[in-house]
Coordinates of C-alpha atoms in Angstrom, one line a residue:
Chain A
M1 CA 3.5 49.5 106.5
D2 CA 3.4 48.2 110.1
Y3 CA 2.5 51.2 112.2
Q4 CA 4.1 49.9 115.4
K5 CA 7.4 49.0 113.9
F6 CA 7.4 52.2 112.0
R7 CA 6.9 54.3 115.1
A8 CA 9.7 52.4 116.9
A9 CA 12.0 53.1 114.0
L10 CA 11.1 56.8 114.1
I11 CA 12.3 57.0 117.7
L12 CA 15.2 54.5 117.5
V13 CA 17.1 55.8 114.4
P14 CA 17.8 59.3 115.8
I15 CA 18.8 57.8 119.1
V16 CA 21.4 55.6 117.4
F17 CA 22.8 58.6 115.6
F18 CA 22.6 60.7 118.7
S19 CA 24.7 58.1 120.7
A20 CA 27.2 57.8 117.8
Y21 CA 27.5 61.5 117.7
L22 CA 28.3 61.7 121.4
S23 CA 30.8 58.9 121.2
V24 CA 32.8 59.7 118.1
G25 CA 35.1 62.6 117.7
K26 CA 38.7 63.8 118.0
Y27 CA 38.4 62.5 121.5
Y28 CA 36.7 59.2 121.6
I29 CA 34.3 58.6 124.4
P30 CA 33.4 54.9 124.8
L31 CA 29.6 54.2 124.6
E32 CA 29.5 52.4 127.9
H33 CA 30.8 55.5 129.6
I34 CA 27.9 57.5 128.1
L35 CA 25.3 54.9 128.8
S36 CA 26.3 54.6 132.4
L37 CA 27.1 58.3 132.7
S38 CA 30.3 57.5 134.5
F39 CA 33.5 59.2 133.2
P40 CA 36.8 58.1 134.7
E41 CA 38.6 61.2 133.5
P42 CA 37.4 64.7 134.5
F43 CA 38.5 65.8 131.0
E44 CA 36.2 63.3 129.4
Y45 CA 33.3 64.5 131.6
T46 CA 34.0 68.1 130.5
I47 CA 34.1 67.2 126.8
F48 CA 30.9 65.1 127.1
F49 CA 28.9 67.4 129.2
N50 CA 30.0 70.9 128.2
V51 CA 30.9 70.5 124.6
R52 CA 29.4 67.4 122.9
L53 CA 26.0 67.1 124.7
P54 CA 24.7 70.7 124.2
R55 CA 26.0 70.6 120.6
A56 CA 24.3 67.2 120.0
I57 CA 21.0 68.5 121.4
E58 CA 21.2 71.7 119.3
A59 CA 22.0 69.7 116.2
A60 CA 19.2 67.2 116.7
V61 CA 16.7 69.9 117.5
F62 CA 17.8 72.1 114.6
G63 CA 17.4 69.1 112.2
A64 CA 14.0 68.1 113.7
C65 CA 12.8 71.6 113.5
M66 CA 13.9 72.0 109.9
G67 CA 12.4 68.7 108.9
I68 CA 9.0 69.3 110.2
C69 CA 8.8 73.0 109.4
G70 CA 9.9 72.3 105.8
A71 CA 7.3 69.5 105.5
A72 CA 4.5 71.5 107.1
L73 CA 5.1 74.6 104.9
Q74 CA 5.5 72.5 101.7
T75 CA 2.2 70.9 102.5
T76 CA 0.2 73.9 103.5
L77 CA 1.5 76.0 100.6
R78 CA 1.0 73.1 98.1
N79 CA 4.6 73.5 96.9
P80 CA 7.4 71.0 97.3
L81 CA 10.1 73.7 96.8
V82 CA 9.1 75.8 99.8
S83 CA 11.2 75.9 103.0
P84 CA 11.1 78.2 106.0
Y85 CA 14.2 79.9 104.5
I86 CA 12.2 81.0 101.5
L87 CA 9.7 83.1 103.6
G88 CA 12.2 85.7 104.7
I89 CA 13.1 84.2 108.0
S90 CA 16.7 83.3 107.2
S91 CA 17.7 86.5 105.4
G92 CA 16.0 88.5 108.1
S93 CA 18.0 86.6 110.8
A94 CA 21.2 86.9 108.8
F95 CA 20.7 90.7 108.5
G96 CA 19.8 90.9 112.2
A97 CA 22.9 89.0 113.2
A98 CA 25.2 91.0 110.9
L99 CA 23.7 94.3 112.1
A100 CA 24.4 93.3 115.8
I101 CA 28.0 92.2 114.9
A102 CA 28.6 95.4 113.0
L103 CA 27.2 97.8 115.6
L104 CA 28.4 96.2 118.7
G105 CA 31.8 95.1 119.8
Q106 CA 33.0 91.6 120.8
G107 CA 31.8 92.2 124.4
F108 CA 28.2 92.4 123.2
F109 CA 28.2 89.2 121.3
F110 CA 25.3 87.9 123.4
L111 CA 23.1 90.4 121.6
V112 CA 23.6 88.8 118.2
Q113 CA 21.1 86.0 119.0
P114 CA 18.2 88.2 120.1
S115 CA 18.8 90.5 117.1
A116 CA 18.7 87.5 114.8
I117 CA 15.5 86.2 116.2
M118 CA 13.9 89.7 116.1
F119 CA 14.8 90.3 112.5
G120 CA 14.0 86.7 111.5
L121 CA 10.5 87.2 112.8
G122 CA 10.4 90.7 111.3
G123 CA 11.2 89.1 107.9
I124 CA 8.3 86.7 108.1
F125 CA 6.1 89.5 109.3
L126 CA 6.9 91.6 106.3
T127 CA 6.4 88.7 104.0
L128 CA 2.9 88.1 105.4
L129 CA 2.2 91.8 105.2
V130 CA 3.2 92.2 101.5
S131 CA 1.5 88.8 100.6
R132 CA -1.9 89.7 101.8
F133 CA -4.1 90.5 98.9
R134 CA -7.8 91.3 99.3
G135 CA -7.6 89.9 102.8
Q136 CA -6.3 86.5 101.5
L137 CA -3.0 84.8 101.9
S138 CA -2.6 82.7 98.8
P139 CA 0.2 80.1 98.5
I140 CA 1.6 81.8 95.4
S141 CA 1.6 85.3 96.8
L142 CA 3.3 84.1 100.0
V143 CA 6.2 82.5 98.0
L144 CA 6.5 85.6 95.9
G145 CA 6.3 87.9 98.9
G146 CA 9.0 85.8 100.6
I147 CA 11.3 86.1 97.7
I148 CA 10.9 89.8 97.6
I149 CA 11.5 90.3 101.3
S150 CA 14.5 87.9 101.2
A151 CA 16.0 89.9 98.4
L152 CA 15.5 93.1 100.3
F153 CA 17.3 91.7 103.4
S154 CA 20.1 90.2 101.3
G155 CA 20.7 93.6 99.8
L156 CA 20.8 95.2 103.3
L157 CA 23.1 92.4 104.5
S158 CA 25.6 93.1 101.6
L159 CA 25.5 96.8 102.5
V160 CA 26.4 96.0 106.1
Q161 CA 29.2 93.7 105.0
I162 CA 30.7 96.4 102.8
L163 CA 30.5 99.1 105.4
V164 CA 32.1 97.2 108.3
D165 CA 35.8 96.4 108.7
P166 CA 37.1 93.1 107.2
E167 CA 37.5 91.4 110.6
K168 CA 33.8 91.8 111.3
T169 CA 32.9 90.8 107.8
Q170 CA 34.6 87.5 108.5
T171 CA 32.6 87.0 111.7
I172 CA 29.4 87.8 109.7
V173 CA 30.3 85.3 106.9
A174 CA 31.1 82.6 109.5
W175 CA 27.7 83.2 111.1
I176 CA 25.8 83.1 107.8
I177 CA 27.3 79.8 106.7
G178 CA 26.1 78.2 109.9
R179 CA 28.0 76.2 112.4
L180 CA 27.5 74.4 115.7
N181 CA 31.0 74.6 117.3
V182 CA 29.9 77.6 119.3
V183 CA 26.9 76.0 121.0
T184 CA 26.7 76.3 124.8
W185 CA 24.0 75.3 127.3
D186 CA 22.8 78.9 127.3
D187 CA 22.1 78.6 123.6
V188 CA 20.2 75.3 124.1
T189 CA 18.1 76.7 126.9
V190 CA 17.1 79.7 124.8
S191 CA 16.4 78.1 121.5
V192 CA 15.2 74.5 122.3
P193 CA 12.0 75.3 124.2
L194 CA 10.7 77.6 121.5
A195 CA 11.7 75.1 118.8
L196 CA 9.9 72.3 120.7
L197 CA 6.8 74.5 121.0
G198 CA 6.7 75.0 117.2
I199 CA 7.3 71.3 116.6
A200 CA 4.6 70.2 119.0
G201 CA 2.1 72.7 117.5
L202 CA 2.8 71.5 113.9
L203 CA 2.4 67.9 115.0
I204 CA -1.0 68.6 116.6
L205 CA -2.1 70.4 113.4
R206 CA -0.8 67.8 111.0
W207 CA -4.2 66.5 109.7
R208 CA -5.5 70.0 109.2
I209 CA -2.2 71.0 107.4
F210 CA -2.8 68.0 105.2
T211 CA -6.3 69.1 104.4
L212 CA -5.1 72.6 103.5
S213 CA -3.1 71.0 100.7
M214 CA -6.3 70.0 99.0
G215 CA -6.7 73.6 97.9
D216 CA -8.3 76.5 99.6
E217 CA -11.8 76.1 98.5
E218 CA -11.9 72.4 99.3
A219 CA -10.3 72.9 102.7
R220 CA -12.9 75.5 103.5
S221 CA -15.7 73.2 102.4
L222 CA -14.2 70.6 104.9
G223 CA -14.6 73.1 107.7
I224 CA -11.0 74.4 107.8
H225 CA -10.5 78.1 108.6
V226 CA -8.1 78.4 105.7
E227 CA -6.6 81.9 106.4
K228 CA -6.3 81.4 110.2
E229 CA -4.9 77.9 110.1
R230 CA -2.4 78.6 107.3
L231 CA -1.2 81.6 109.3
L232 CA -0.9 79.6 112.4
T233 CA 1.1 76.9 110.6
I234 CA 3.4 79.6 109.2
L235 CA 3.8 81.3 112.6
L236 CA 4.6 78.0 114.4
A237 CA 7.2 77.2 111.8
S238 CA 8.7 80.7 111.9
V239 CA 9.1 80.9 115.6
A240 CA 10.7 77.5 115.7
T241 CA 13.0 78.3 112.8
A242 CA 14.0 81.7 114.0
S243 CA 14.9 80.4 117.4
V244 CA 17.2 77.7 116.2
V245 CA 18.7 79.7 113.4
S246 CA 19.6 82.5 115.8
V247 CA 22.0 80.1 117.5
T248 CA 23.4 78.1 114.5
G249 CA 23.3 80.6 111.7
I250 CA 21.8 79.9 108.3
I251 CA 22.7 76.2 107.9
G252 CA 21.4 75.5 104.4
W253 CA 19.4 72.8 102.6
V254 CA 18.4 70.8 105.7
C255 CA 14.9 72.3 105.6
L256 CA 14.5 71.5 101.9
I257 CA 16.1 68.1 101.8
S258 CA 14.8 66.5 105.0
P259 CA 11.1 66.6 103.9
H260 CA 12.1 65.1 100.5
I261 CA 14.2 62.3 102.1
T262 CA 11.1 61.6 104.3
R263 CA 8.8 61.5 101.3
F264 CA 11.2 59.2 99.6
I265 CA 10.9 56.8 102.6
V266 CA 7.3 57.1 103.7
G267 CA 5.6 58.7 100.6
S268 CA 3.3 61.6 101.1
N269 CA 1.2 59.7 103.6
P270 CA -0.2 62.4 105.9
R271 CA -0.1 60.0 108.9
F272 CA 3.7 59.6 108.7
L273 CA 5.1 62.6 106.8
L274 CA 5.3 65.2 109.6
P275 CA 6.4 62.8 112.5
A276 CA 8.9 61.1 110.2
S277 CA 10.4 64.4 109.0
I278 CA 11.3 65.1 112.6
S279 CA 13.4 61.9 112.8
V280 CA 14.9 62.3 109.4
G281 CA 15.8 66.0 109.9
A282 CA 17.4 65.2 113.3
S283 CA 19.3 62.2 111.9
F284 CA 20.5 64.1 108.9
M285 CA 21.9 67.0 111.0
L286 CA 23.6 64.7 113.5
V287 CA 25.4 62.9 110.7
A288 CA 26.3 66.1 108.9
D289 CA 27.7 67.7 112.0
L290 CA 29.6 64.5 112.9
I291 CA 31.2 64.7 109.4
S292 CA 31.9 68.3 109.9
R293 CA 33.9 67.8 113.1
T294 CA 35.7 64.5 112.2
V295 CA 36.5 64.4 108.5
W296 CA 39.2 67.0 108.3
T297 CA 42.1 68.1 110.6
F298 CA 40.2 71.2 111.4
E299 CA 36.5 71.7 111.7
I300 CA 34.5 72.5 108.6
P301 CA 31.3 74.5 109.3
V302 CA 28.4 72.2 109.2
G303 CA 26.5 74.5 106.8
V304 CA 29.2 73.8 104.2
I305 CA 28.7 70.0 104.6
T306 CA 24.8 70.2 104.4
T307 CA 25.0 72.2 101.3
I308 CA 27.6 70.1 99.5
V309 CA 25.8 66.9 100.5
G310 CA 22.3 68.3 100.1
A311 CA 22.5 69.6 96.6
P312 CA 23.5 66.3 94.8
L313 CA 21.2 64.3 97.2
F314 CA 18.3 66.5 96.2
L315 CA 19.1 65.9 92.6
Y316 CA 19.2 62.2 93.2
L317 CA 15.8 62.2 95.1
M318 CA 14.3 64.4 92.4
R319 CA 15.3 61.9 89.6
R320 CA 14.2 58.9 91.6
S321 CA 10.8 60.4 92.4
M322 CA 10.0 61.8 89.0
H323 CA 8.1 58.7 88.0
E324 CA 5.7 59.3 90.9
W325 CA 4.9 62.8 89.7
R326 CA 4.5 62.0 86.0
S327 CA 0.8 61.3 85.4
Chain B
M1 CA -41.1 69.4 104.6
N2 CA -38.9 66.5 105.5
G3 CA -35.5 68.2 105.4
G4 CA -33.5 69.7 102.6
V5 CA -32.3 73.1 101.5
E6 CA -34.4 76.2 101.4
V7 CA -32.9 79.2 99.7
A8 CA -34.7 82.6 99.9
D9 CA -33.9 85.9 98.3
L10 CA -30.3 85.0 97.7
C11 CA -28.3 87.8 96.1
F12 CA -24.6 88.0 95.4
S13 CA -22.5 90.8 94.0
Y14 CA -18.8 90.7 93.0
A15 CA -16.9 94.0 92.6
E16 CA -20.1 96.1 92.6
Q17 CA -21.6 93.9 89.9
K18 CA -24.7 91.9 90.8
I19 CA -24.2 88.3 89.8
L20 CA -27.2 86.6 91.4
H21 CA -30.7 88.2 91.7
E22 CA -33.3 87.2 94.3
I23 CA -32.8 83.4 94.0
T24 CA -35.6 81.5 95.8
F25 CA -36.1 77.7 95.6
D26 CA -36.0 74.6 97.7
V27 CA -34.6 71.1 97.3
R28 CA -36.0 68.2 99.4
S29 CA -34.1 65.3 100.8
G30 CA -33.9 62.5 98.3
Q31 CA -34.1 64.8 95.3
L32 CA -31.5 65.4 92.6
V33 CA -31.7 68.9 91.2
T34 CA -29.7 69.9 88.2
I35 CA -28.8 73.5 87.6
L36 CA -28.7 74.3 83.8
G37 CA -27.9 77.5 82.1
P38 CA -25.4 79.1 79.7
N39 CA -21.8 79.8 80.6
G40 CA -21.7 82.8 83.0
S41 CA -25.3 82.5 84.0
G42 CA -24.3 82.0 87.7
K43 CA -24.6 78.3 88.2
T44 CA -21.2 77.8 89.9
T45 CA -21.6 81.0 91.9
L46 CA -25.0 79.8 93.2
L47 CA -23.4 76.5 94.4
K48 CA -20.6 78.3 96.1
C49 CA -23.1 80.6 97.8
I50 CA -25.1 77.7 99.2
N51 CA -22.1 76.3 101.1
L52 CA -20.8 79.8 101.9
L53 CA -17.6 79.6 99.9
L54 CA -18.9 83.0 98.8
Q55 CA -20.8 85.3 101.1
P56 CA -24.3 86.0 99.7
E57 CA -27.2 88.0 101.1
G58 CA -30.4 86.3 101.8
S59 CA -31.2 83.2 103.8
I60 CA -30.2 79.6 103.4
L61 CA -31.8 77.0 105.6
V62 CA -30.5 73.4 105.8
D63 CA -33.0 71.1 107.5
G64 CA -34.5 74.2 108.9
I65 CA -31.3 75.6 110.4
D66 CA -29.9 78.9 109.2
I67 CA -26.3 78.0 108.0
S68 CA -24.9 81.5 108.6
E69 CA -25.3 80.9 112.3
I70 CA -23.3 77.6 112.6
S71 CA -19.5 77.0 112.7
S72 CA -17.6 76.0 109.7
S73 CA -17.1 72.4 110.8
E74 CA -20.8 72.1 111.6
L75 CA -21.5 73.4 108.1
A76 CA -19.1 70.8 106.7
K77 CA -21.1 68.1 108.4
K78 CA -24.3 69.4 106.7
I79 CA -23.1 70.2 103.2
G80 CA -20.5 68.3 101.1
Y81 CA -18.9 69.8 98.1
V82 CA -17.3 68.3 95.0
P83 CA -15.4 71.0 93.0
Q84 CA -15.2 70.9 89.2
L85 CA -11.4 71.0 89.2
H86 CA -9.0 69.5 91.6
T87 CA -5.2 69.9 91.1
P88 CA -3.3 67.4 93.2
A89 CA -0.4 69.0 95.0
F90 CA 1.2 65.8 96.3
P91 CA 0.8 62.1 95.3
Y92 CA -1.5 61.2 98.2
R93 CA -3.0 57.7 98.5
V94 CA -6.6 57.6 97.4
L95 CA -7.8 56.4 100.8
D96 CA -6.0 59.3 102.6
V97 CA -7.7 61.8 100.3
V98 CA -11.1 60.2 101.0
V99 CA -10.5 60.2 104.8
S100 CA -9.8 63.9 104.8
G101 CA -13.6 64.2 104.5
R102 CA -13.7 63.2 108.2
I103 CA -11.9 66.4 109.2
P104 CA -15.0 68.2 110.4
Y105 CA -15.6 65.4 112.9
L106 CA -12.0 65.0 114.0
G107 CA -11.0 68.5 115.1
L108 CA -7.3 68.0 116.1
S109 CA -7.2 64.3 116.4
A110 CA -6.0 61.8 113.8
P111 CA -8.4 59.6 111.8
Q112 CA -9.1 56.3 113.5
K113 CA -9.7 52.8 112.2
E114 CA -13.5 53.5 111.9
D115 CA -12.7 56.5 109.7
Y116 CA -10.6 54.4 107.3
E117 CA -13.3 51.7 107.2
L118 CA -15.9 54.3 106.4
G119 CA -13.6 55.6 103.6
C120 CA -13.3 52.1 102.2
R121 CA -17.1 51.6 102.3
M122 CA -17.7 54.9 100.5
L123 CA -15.1 54.0 97.8
A124 CA -16.9 50.7 97.4
Q125 CA -20.3 52.6 97.1
V126 CA -19.0 54.6 94.2
G127 CA -17.3 51.5 92.7
I128 CA -13.6 52.2 93.0
D129 CA -12.6 50.4 96.2
H130 CA -9.8 48.7 94.2
L131 CA -8.1 52.1 93.9
A132 CA -7.8 52.7 97.7
E133 CA -4.1 52.2 97.9
K134 CA -3.1 53.9 94.6
P135 CA -1.6 57.4 94.5
Y136 CA -4.4 59.6 93.3
I137 CA -2.3 61.6 90.8
H138 CA -2.4 58.5 88.4
L139 CA -6.1 58.3 88.2
S140 CA -8.2 59.1 85.1
G141 CA -10.5 62.1 85.2
G142 CA -13.5 60.0 85.9
E143 CA -11.8 58.1 88.8
L144 CA -10.6 61.3 90.3
R145 CA -14.2 62.6 90.2
L146 CA -15.4 59.5 92.0
V147 CA -12.6 59.9 94.7
L148 CA -13.8 63.4 95.4
L149 CA -17.4 62.1 95.5
A150 CA -16.4 59.4 98.0
R151 CA -14.7 62.1 100.1
A152 CA -17.9 64.1 100.2
L153 CA -19.8 61.0 101.2
V154 CA -17.4 60.4 104.1
Q155 CA -18.5 63.8 105.3
Q156 CA -21.9 62.2 105.9
S157 CA -23.7 65.4 105.0
R158 CA -27.4 65.6 104.1
I159 CA -26.7 67.9 101.2
L160 CA -24.3 67.3 98.4
L161 CA -23.2 70.1 95.9
L162 CA -21.3 69.1 92.8
D163 CA -19.9 71.6 90.3
E164 CA -20.1 70.0 86.8
P165 CA -19.4 66.5 87.9
T166 CA -19.5 65.2 84.3
S167 CA -17.3 67.8 82.7
N168 CA -14.3 66.4 80.7
L169 CA -15.6 62.9 81.1
D170 CA -16.4 60.5 78.3
I171 CA -19.9 59.2 77.8
K172 CA -19.4 56.1 79.8
N173 CA -17.8 57.9 82.8
R174 CA -20.6 60.5 82.8
I175 CA -23.1 57.7 83.2
V176 CA -21.0 56.0 85.9
V177 CA -20.8 59.3 87.9
L178 CA -24.5 60.1 87.5
K179 CA -25.6 56.6 88.4
A180 CA -23.4 56.8 91.5
L181 CA -25.2 60.1 92.3
R182 CA -28.6 58.5 91.8
G183 CA -27.7 55.8 94.3
I184 CA -26.8 58.5 96.8
V185 CA -30.1 60.3 96.2
E186 CA -32.0 57.1 97.0
Q187 CA -30.4 57.1 100.5
G188 CA -32.3 60.3 101.2
I189 CA -29.6 62.9 100.5
A190 CA -30.4 66.1 98.6
V191 CA -28.0 66.5 95.6
M192 CA -27.6 69.7 93.6
M193 CA -25.3 69.7 90.6
T194 CA -24.5 72.0 87.7
E195 CA -24.5 70.4 84.2
H196 CA -24.3 71.5 80.6
D197 CA -26.0 68.6 78.8
P198 CA -29.9 69.0 79.0
N199 CA -30.3 65.3 78.1
L200 CA -28.3 64.1 81.0
A201 CA -30.1 66.5 83.2
S202 CA -33.5 65.2 82.0
L203 CA -32.5 61.6 82.3
F204 CA -31.1 61.7 85.9
S205 CA -32.7 64.6 87.8
D206 CA -35.9 65.0 89.7
R207 CA -36.0 68.7 89.1
V208 CA -34.2 71.1 86.8
L209 CA -33.4 74.7 87.7
L210 CA -32.9 76.7 84.5
M211 CA -30.8 79.9 85.1
N212 CA -30.2 82.9 82.9
R213 CA -28.2 85.9 83.7
G214 CA -28.2 85.3 87.5
R215 CA -31.9 84.6 87.8
I216 CA -34.0 81.5 87.9
L217 CA -36.0 81.3 84.7
R218 CA -37.9 78.0 85.5
Y219 CA -37.7 75.4 88.2
G220 CA -39.6 72.1 88.0
R221 CA -39.7 68.8 86.3
A222 CA -37.3 68.4 83.3
E223 CA -40.0 67.9 80.7
E224 CA -41.7 71.2 81.8
V225 CA -38.6 73.2 82.2
L226 CA -36.7 72.1 79.1
S227 CA -39.3 73.2 76.6
R228 CA -38.4 74.4 73.1
E229 CA -39.4 78.0 74.1
N230 CA -37.4 78.0 77.3
I231 CA -34.3 76.7 75.5
M232 CA -34.7 79.3 72.8
E233 CA -35.0 82.0 75.4
V234 CA -32.0 81.0 77.4
Y235 CA -29.5 79.7 74.8
G236 CA -30.9 81.3 71.7
I237 CA -30.9 78.1 69.7
D238 CA -33.7 76.1 68.2
V239 CA -34.2 72.5 69.3
E240 CA -36.4 69.6 68.5
I241 CA -37.8 67.5 71.3
F242 CA -38.5 63.8 71.1
R243 CA -40.1 61.5 73.6
S244 CA -39.3 57.8 73.9
N245 CA -39.9 55.4 76.7
G246 CA -41.2 58.2 78.9
N247 CA -37.9 60.1 78.4
H248 CA -37.4 63.5 77.0
Y249 CA -34.7 64.1 74.4
I250 CA -33.4 67.4 73.1
F251 CA -31.6 67.8 69.8
P252 CA -30.3 71.1 68.5
V253 CA -31.6 72.0 65.0
V254 CA -28.5 72.8 62.8

């Protein structure tokens, strides 16, 4: 594959979707207005700048983040079924958000996000804690630890949902499904820098992450600090994931499907996989959210779209790539 | 001594149980040393101690430098390792797997054109450059072993450790792998490998290290070490020994 052309495509494709996202909607904004940043109607300016732009940025960053975090974790844990959600981050965040919604009134809604971040990181911390065995963090014990901690938080979440009044339960459910219609510039400024930090860190580490997938002993014999570098990979992915999820809620499947779409396009090539998963994740989310706000008379939460589209798409990719795995 | 490995008083215990006892020997550059011994005699443990995959007591010098005092990437530049078993996690391209041997030199940067060229050269040296673009999960056992060998060569280390490089290979592939190793030894690299077949050990190695229950029983030239008495002592079986064309052949008496 021609590296230059490929790199251009990686940058151009998300930009095309990003522009389409900004233009298309219940209120159509012509592309020339966006490109020249001149809006004849003040109303159009408001929609563009206060509604669509922050939402587009959050969608793109969420997708990018999910793409690379999923790909990096799958690689470092040698398991194509792993995603950031499996390590206790999402269920921790969901519980944190639910707890904040339950305990605080509407006026304190701004505390939901910090609570979600805190419990999301708490979830991964607990997973790491229970997975350590004889001072080692093995891929298999991490996955098992993640499942255990996720189950624990899911139980606690159900408990909260049962105890609070139905109105709050509805808010909690809406938060968990995941949606982008609430995104403001404040959300973007809180979540995007942390997400970009995680993305940049994973990109820098990508060859070492690739080497980790050779197996612990071999990685060690190639000079990798297996425990430390795996931990660093997980922490970068966790911080990035927790920060975007705290704004959007648990939008499902993007983190699992994006790396697989990427593998379908570029293969497992370590040179391309992580960078390309950023573009694929961002594009996937932009398209999914565009569908979520245009296809029906009212808005469908984007988490519903990603799950309904993601599951069959995953099946398709799995069937198509089976021949590659059969040896 | 013109470089190589010097191991002195190496001991290793696992869960309170002593696995290796006071191992002392040295391997010179340009020598192929085969470690022989029954299952569980500590061959693989010894290899893993030498490149610090396990933490032994005692001293290990490589070209006169104590390896416990250097960083892990410096160590990876000095000692290459080929494991007995490699389970592919993803269908990587052969050349990418080989190039991962450059990681100790790369730090955080990506491999450059020179690294890929070196990878191709080393694949050619072990005779499988035609596989460079193939996904490595489709390779045969022998080919996979050669890919891992090429990766170790890309590390450009002075010492190469191989854990049973001929296991699960047919007779032809064993010879292919061992000939490739012989070629590497001729370039002045010290090679240590574990092996089960005394005849292959005798045919291809400069020295044989015979182990029993975590100790070195004999270390020296194959025809001296692999005597009828020594084999009886270590394996508890009777053998007959034939000589032909200067080679030393060992057959079990059944």
